[in-house]
XYZ file of C-alpha atoms in Angstrom:
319
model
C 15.893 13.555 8.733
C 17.661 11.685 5.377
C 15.464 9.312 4.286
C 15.259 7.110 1.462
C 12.230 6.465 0.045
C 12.137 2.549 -2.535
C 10.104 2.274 -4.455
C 8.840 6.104 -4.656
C 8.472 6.340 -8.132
C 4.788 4.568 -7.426
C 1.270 5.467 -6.575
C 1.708 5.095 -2.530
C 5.793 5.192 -2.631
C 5.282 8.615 -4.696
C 2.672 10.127 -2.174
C 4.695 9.341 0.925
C 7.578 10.758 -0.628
C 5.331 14.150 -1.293
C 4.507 14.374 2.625
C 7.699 13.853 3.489
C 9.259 16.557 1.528
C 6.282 18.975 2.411
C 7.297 18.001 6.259
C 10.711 19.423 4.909
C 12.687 15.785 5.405
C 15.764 15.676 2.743
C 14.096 12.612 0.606
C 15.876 10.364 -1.677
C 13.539 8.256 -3.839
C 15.267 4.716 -5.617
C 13.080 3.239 -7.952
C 14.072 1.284 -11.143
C 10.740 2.631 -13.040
C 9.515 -0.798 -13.542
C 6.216 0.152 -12.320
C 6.740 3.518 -11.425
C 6.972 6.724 -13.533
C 9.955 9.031 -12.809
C 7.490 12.425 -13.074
C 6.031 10.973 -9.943
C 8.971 12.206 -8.386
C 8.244 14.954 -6.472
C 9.755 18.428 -6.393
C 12.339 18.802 -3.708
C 13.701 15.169 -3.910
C 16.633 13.203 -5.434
C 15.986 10.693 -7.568
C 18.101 7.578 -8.179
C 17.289 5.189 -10.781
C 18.240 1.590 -9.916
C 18.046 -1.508 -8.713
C 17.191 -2.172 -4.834
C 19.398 -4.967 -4.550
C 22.341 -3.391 -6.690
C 21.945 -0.175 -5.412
C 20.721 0.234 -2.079
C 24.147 -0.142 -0.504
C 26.376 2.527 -2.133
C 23.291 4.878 -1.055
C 23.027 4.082 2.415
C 26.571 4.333 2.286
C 26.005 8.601 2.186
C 24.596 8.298 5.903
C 20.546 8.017 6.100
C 18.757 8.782 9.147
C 15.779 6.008 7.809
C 14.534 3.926 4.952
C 10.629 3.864 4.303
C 10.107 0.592 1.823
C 7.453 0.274 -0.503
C 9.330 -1.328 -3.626
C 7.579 -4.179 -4.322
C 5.966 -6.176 -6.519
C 2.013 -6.662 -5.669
C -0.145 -8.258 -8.211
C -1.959 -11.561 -6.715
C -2.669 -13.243 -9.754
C 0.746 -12.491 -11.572
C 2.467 -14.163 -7.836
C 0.714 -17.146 -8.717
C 1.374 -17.516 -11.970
C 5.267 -16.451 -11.564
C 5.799 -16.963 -7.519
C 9.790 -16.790 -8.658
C 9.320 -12.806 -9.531
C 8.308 -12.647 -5.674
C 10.488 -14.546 -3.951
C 13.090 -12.921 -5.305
C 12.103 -9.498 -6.657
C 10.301 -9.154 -2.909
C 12.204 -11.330 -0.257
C 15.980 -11.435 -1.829
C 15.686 -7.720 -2.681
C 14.672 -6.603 0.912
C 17.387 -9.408 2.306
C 19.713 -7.193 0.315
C 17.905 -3.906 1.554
C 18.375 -5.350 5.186
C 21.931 -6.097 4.827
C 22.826 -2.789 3.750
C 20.619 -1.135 6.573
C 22.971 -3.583 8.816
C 26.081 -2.429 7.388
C 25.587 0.955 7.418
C 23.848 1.490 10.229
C 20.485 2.760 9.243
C 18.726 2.992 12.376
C 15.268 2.760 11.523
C 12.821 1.161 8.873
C 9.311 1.508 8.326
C 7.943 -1.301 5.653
C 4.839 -1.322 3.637
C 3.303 -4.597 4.211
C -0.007 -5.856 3.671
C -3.298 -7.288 5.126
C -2.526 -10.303 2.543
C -0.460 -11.878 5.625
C -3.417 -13.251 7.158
C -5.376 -14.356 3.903
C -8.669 -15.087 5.086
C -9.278 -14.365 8.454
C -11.400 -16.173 10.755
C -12.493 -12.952 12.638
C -13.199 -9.296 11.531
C -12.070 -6.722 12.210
C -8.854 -8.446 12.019
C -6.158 -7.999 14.544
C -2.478 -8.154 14.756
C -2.745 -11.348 16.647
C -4.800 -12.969 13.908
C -3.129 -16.272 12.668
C -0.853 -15.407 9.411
C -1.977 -17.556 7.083
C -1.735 -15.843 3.125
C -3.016 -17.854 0.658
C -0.430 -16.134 -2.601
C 2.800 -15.754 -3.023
C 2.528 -12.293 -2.804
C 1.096 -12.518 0.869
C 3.784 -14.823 1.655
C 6.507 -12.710 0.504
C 5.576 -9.850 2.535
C 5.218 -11.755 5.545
C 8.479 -13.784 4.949
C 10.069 -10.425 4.672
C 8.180 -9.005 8.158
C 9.767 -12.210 9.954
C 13.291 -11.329 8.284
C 12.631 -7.894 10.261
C 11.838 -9.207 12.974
C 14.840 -11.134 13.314
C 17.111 -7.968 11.824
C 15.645 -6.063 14.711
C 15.949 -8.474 17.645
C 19.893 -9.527 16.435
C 21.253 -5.907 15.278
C 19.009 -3.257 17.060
C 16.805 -1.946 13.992
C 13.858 0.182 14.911
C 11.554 -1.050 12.671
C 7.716 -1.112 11.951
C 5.052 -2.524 9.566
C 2.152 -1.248 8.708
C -0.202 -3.656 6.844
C -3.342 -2.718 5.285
C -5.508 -3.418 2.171
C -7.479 -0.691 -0.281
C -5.185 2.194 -0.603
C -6.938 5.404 -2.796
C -7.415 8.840 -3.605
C -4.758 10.971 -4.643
C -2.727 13.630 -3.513
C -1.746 16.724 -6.031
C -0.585 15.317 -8.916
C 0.478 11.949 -7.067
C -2.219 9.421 -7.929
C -3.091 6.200 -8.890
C -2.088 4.906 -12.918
C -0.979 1.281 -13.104
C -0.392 -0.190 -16.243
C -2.312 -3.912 -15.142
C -4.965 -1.785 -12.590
C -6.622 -4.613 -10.047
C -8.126 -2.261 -7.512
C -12.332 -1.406 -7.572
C -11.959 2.389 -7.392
C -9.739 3.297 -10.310
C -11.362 0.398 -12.356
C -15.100 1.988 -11.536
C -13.354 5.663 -12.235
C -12.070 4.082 -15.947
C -16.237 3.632 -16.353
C -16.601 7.227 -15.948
C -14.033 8.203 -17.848
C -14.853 6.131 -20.987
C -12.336 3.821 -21.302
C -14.106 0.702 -20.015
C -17.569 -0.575 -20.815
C -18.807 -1.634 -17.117
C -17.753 -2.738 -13.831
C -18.665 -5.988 -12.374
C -19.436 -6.806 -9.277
C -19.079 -10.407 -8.280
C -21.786 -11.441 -6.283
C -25.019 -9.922 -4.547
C -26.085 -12.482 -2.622
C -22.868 -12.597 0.211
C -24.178 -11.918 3.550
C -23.391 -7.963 3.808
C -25.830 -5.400 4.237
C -26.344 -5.041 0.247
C -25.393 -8.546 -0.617
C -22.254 -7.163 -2.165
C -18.193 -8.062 -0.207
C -16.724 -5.370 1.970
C -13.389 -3.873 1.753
C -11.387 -1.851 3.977
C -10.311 1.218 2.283
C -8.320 4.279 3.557
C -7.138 7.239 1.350
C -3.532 7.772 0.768
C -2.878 10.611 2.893
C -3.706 9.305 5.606
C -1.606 6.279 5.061
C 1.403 8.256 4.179
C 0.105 10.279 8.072
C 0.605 6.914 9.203
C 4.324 6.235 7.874
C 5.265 9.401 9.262
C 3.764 8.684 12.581
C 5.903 5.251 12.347
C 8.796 6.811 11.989
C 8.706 8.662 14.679
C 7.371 5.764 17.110
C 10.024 3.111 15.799
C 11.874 2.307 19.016
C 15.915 0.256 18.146
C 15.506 -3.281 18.972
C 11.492 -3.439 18.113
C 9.882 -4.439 15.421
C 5.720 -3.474 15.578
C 3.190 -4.163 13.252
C 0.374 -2.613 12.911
C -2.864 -2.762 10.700
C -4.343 0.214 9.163
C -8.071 0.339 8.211
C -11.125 1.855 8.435
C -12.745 -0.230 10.610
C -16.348 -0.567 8.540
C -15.087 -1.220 5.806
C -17.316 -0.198 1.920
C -19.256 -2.760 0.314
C -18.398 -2.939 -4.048
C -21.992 -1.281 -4.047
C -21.216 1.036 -2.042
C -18.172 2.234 -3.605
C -20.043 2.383 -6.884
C -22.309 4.542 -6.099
C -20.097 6.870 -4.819
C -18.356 7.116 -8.057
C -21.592 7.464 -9.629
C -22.714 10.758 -7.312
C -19.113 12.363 -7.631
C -18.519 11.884 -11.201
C -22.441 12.421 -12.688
C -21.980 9.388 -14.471
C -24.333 6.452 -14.768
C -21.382 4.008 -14.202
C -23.427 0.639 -15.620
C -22.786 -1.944 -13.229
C -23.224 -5.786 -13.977
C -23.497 -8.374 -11.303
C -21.249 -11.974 -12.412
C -20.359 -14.471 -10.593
C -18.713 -15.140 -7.063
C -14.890 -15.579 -7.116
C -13.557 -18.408 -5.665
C -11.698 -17.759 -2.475
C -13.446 -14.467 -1.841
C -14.393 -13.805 1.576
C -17.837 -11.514 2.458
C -15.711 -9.229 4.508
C -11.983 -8.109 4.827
C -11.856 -5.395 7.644
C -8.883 -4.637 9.357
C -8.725 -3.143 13.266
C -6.779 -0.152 13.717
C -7.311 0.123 17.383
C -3.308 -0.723 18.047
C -2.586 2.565 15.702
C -4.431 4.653 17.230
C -3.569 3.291 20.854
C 0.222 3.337 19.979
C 0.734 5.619 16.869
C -2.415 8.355 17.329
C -3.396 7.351 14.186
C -6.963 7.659 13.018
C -8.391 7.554 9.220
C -9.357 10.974 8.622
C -11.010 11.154 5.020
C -14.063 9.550 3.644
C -14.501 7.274 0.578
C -16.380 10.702 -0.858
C -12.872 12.209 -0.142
C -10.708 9.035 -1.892
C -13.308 9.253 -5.125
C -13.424 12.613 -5.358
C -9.831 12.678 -4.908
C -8.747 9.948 -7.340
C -11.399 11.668 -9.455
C -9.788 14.880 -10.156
C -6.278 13.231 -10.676
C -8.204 10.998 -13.585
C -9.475 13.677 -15.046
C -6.323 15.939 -14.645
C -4.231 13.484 -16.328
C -6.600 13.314 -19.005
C -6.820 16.501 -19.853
C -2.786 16.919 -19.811
């Protein structure tokens, strides 16, 4: 198939576009290098630089067979801070995106959403039928842009699905994690080990988890891009699914800190602070509707996302 890839200049965008050239797909990847780094770009593919809203159209204009979305903006605290860099930069461009996929006839669409639609859940493992209630503008903006697919897909016969899911890591190759504002545990713990931050904190030991420490859902980023090809494949015209993607046990923060301390050999000094507001003891997400619909199963271990995102640290530093 032609597909074009947003947004695959990124960490996830760039490691979906990997497995889908591997798979031997002709990939186009637009990104406008905000965020992402054009050597991310893997071998085999095209590369457009540009805006999503400005250039999206005259692309799709060549004929695609599919568009796999993951340009986005996704920092929590910067959405509340600047919620007009998300409605826009998120919503408008993908109303744009949408309307070119309608004009052009792009027949299917798989989206990256996130597990921020629900904010914070009253049951875990959370379903698909949990109430959709995010408490950021960056939540909001993906799900304001999953109900904009829904609608694209009842009125004009999209195939379309969304796969929403929290802690992405690991690496893949040379296609790895390295944000310039980094918010996620793993890479943060792995910038410890590498000797470019102090100490890690973890906020809170007294939640009630196993270790007193919260619990994420994490799934390495092969087997989410496993996931977006699997979605591709299942997206039926006229339907829009959604579908969560997690481990379904989630890692507590200590947990995921000692990993990085047994595959890197490094003490990793660890402070306990305060609880955050607004954080809840557990975020897990069901994946029983992926594997019931899409035969899609996590695969790989947190060892395997450490030790992964581990060798792609120290790769890059050694470069």
């Amino acid at each position: 198939m032609k597909l074009l890839v947003t947004g695959g200049a990124g960490y996830v965008g760039s490691v979906n576009a990997a497995h889908l050239v591997e798979a031997g797909h002709e990939v186009v990847v637009l990104d406008d290098l905000s965020t992402g780094h054009a050597d991310a770009v893997p071998e085999g593919a095209r590369f457009v630089e540009g805006e999503l809203s400005e250039a999206a159209g005259p692309l799709l204009a060549e004929g695609f067979d599919g568009v796999l979305h993951f340009a986005a903006k996704s920092l929590v605290g910067e959405s509340v801070a600047k919620p007009e860099l998300y409605w826009h930069g998120n919503v408008v461009a993908t109303f744009r995106l949408l309307e070119a996929i309608r004009e052009h006839g792009t027949p299917r669409l798989v989206f990256s959403s996130t597990a921020a639609c629900y904010g914070e859940p009253e049951e875990v493992p959370i379903r698909e039928d949990a109430p959709t209630r995010p408490t950021n503008p960056y939540g909001a903006s993906k799900l304001a842009i999953d109900t904009m697919i829904t609608s694209y897909a009842n009125a004009h016969g999209l195939a379309a699905v969304s796969l929403r899911y929290f802690n992405v890591a690991g690496a893949h190759g040379r296609f790895g994690e390295r944000h310039a504002v980094e918010t996620h545990l793993i890479p943060i713990v792995l910038q410890v080990a590498s000797g470019s931050r102090e100490s890690v904190s973890m906020y809170g030991d007294d939640w009630p988890t196993p270790d007193g420490t919260c619990v994420r859902d994490y799934i390495h980023v092969d087997d989410l891009a496993e996931a977006h090809q699997l979605a591709l494949q299942k997206a039926e015209p006229g339907t829009h699914a959604i579908y969560n993607l997690g481990s379904g046990t989630g890692y507590s923060v200590l947990q995921v800190v000692e990993a990085c301390r047994t595959i890197t050999g490094h003490a990793i000094p660890a402070a306990v602070a305060p609880r955050r507001a607004g954080d809840p003891a557990v975020l897990i997400a069901s994946a029983e509707r992926a594997a019931g619909e899409l035969g899609w199963k996590p695969s790989r271990s947190l060892e395997d996302m450490v030790g992964d995102a581990w060798r792609f640290t120290q790769e890059r530093t050694q470069a």
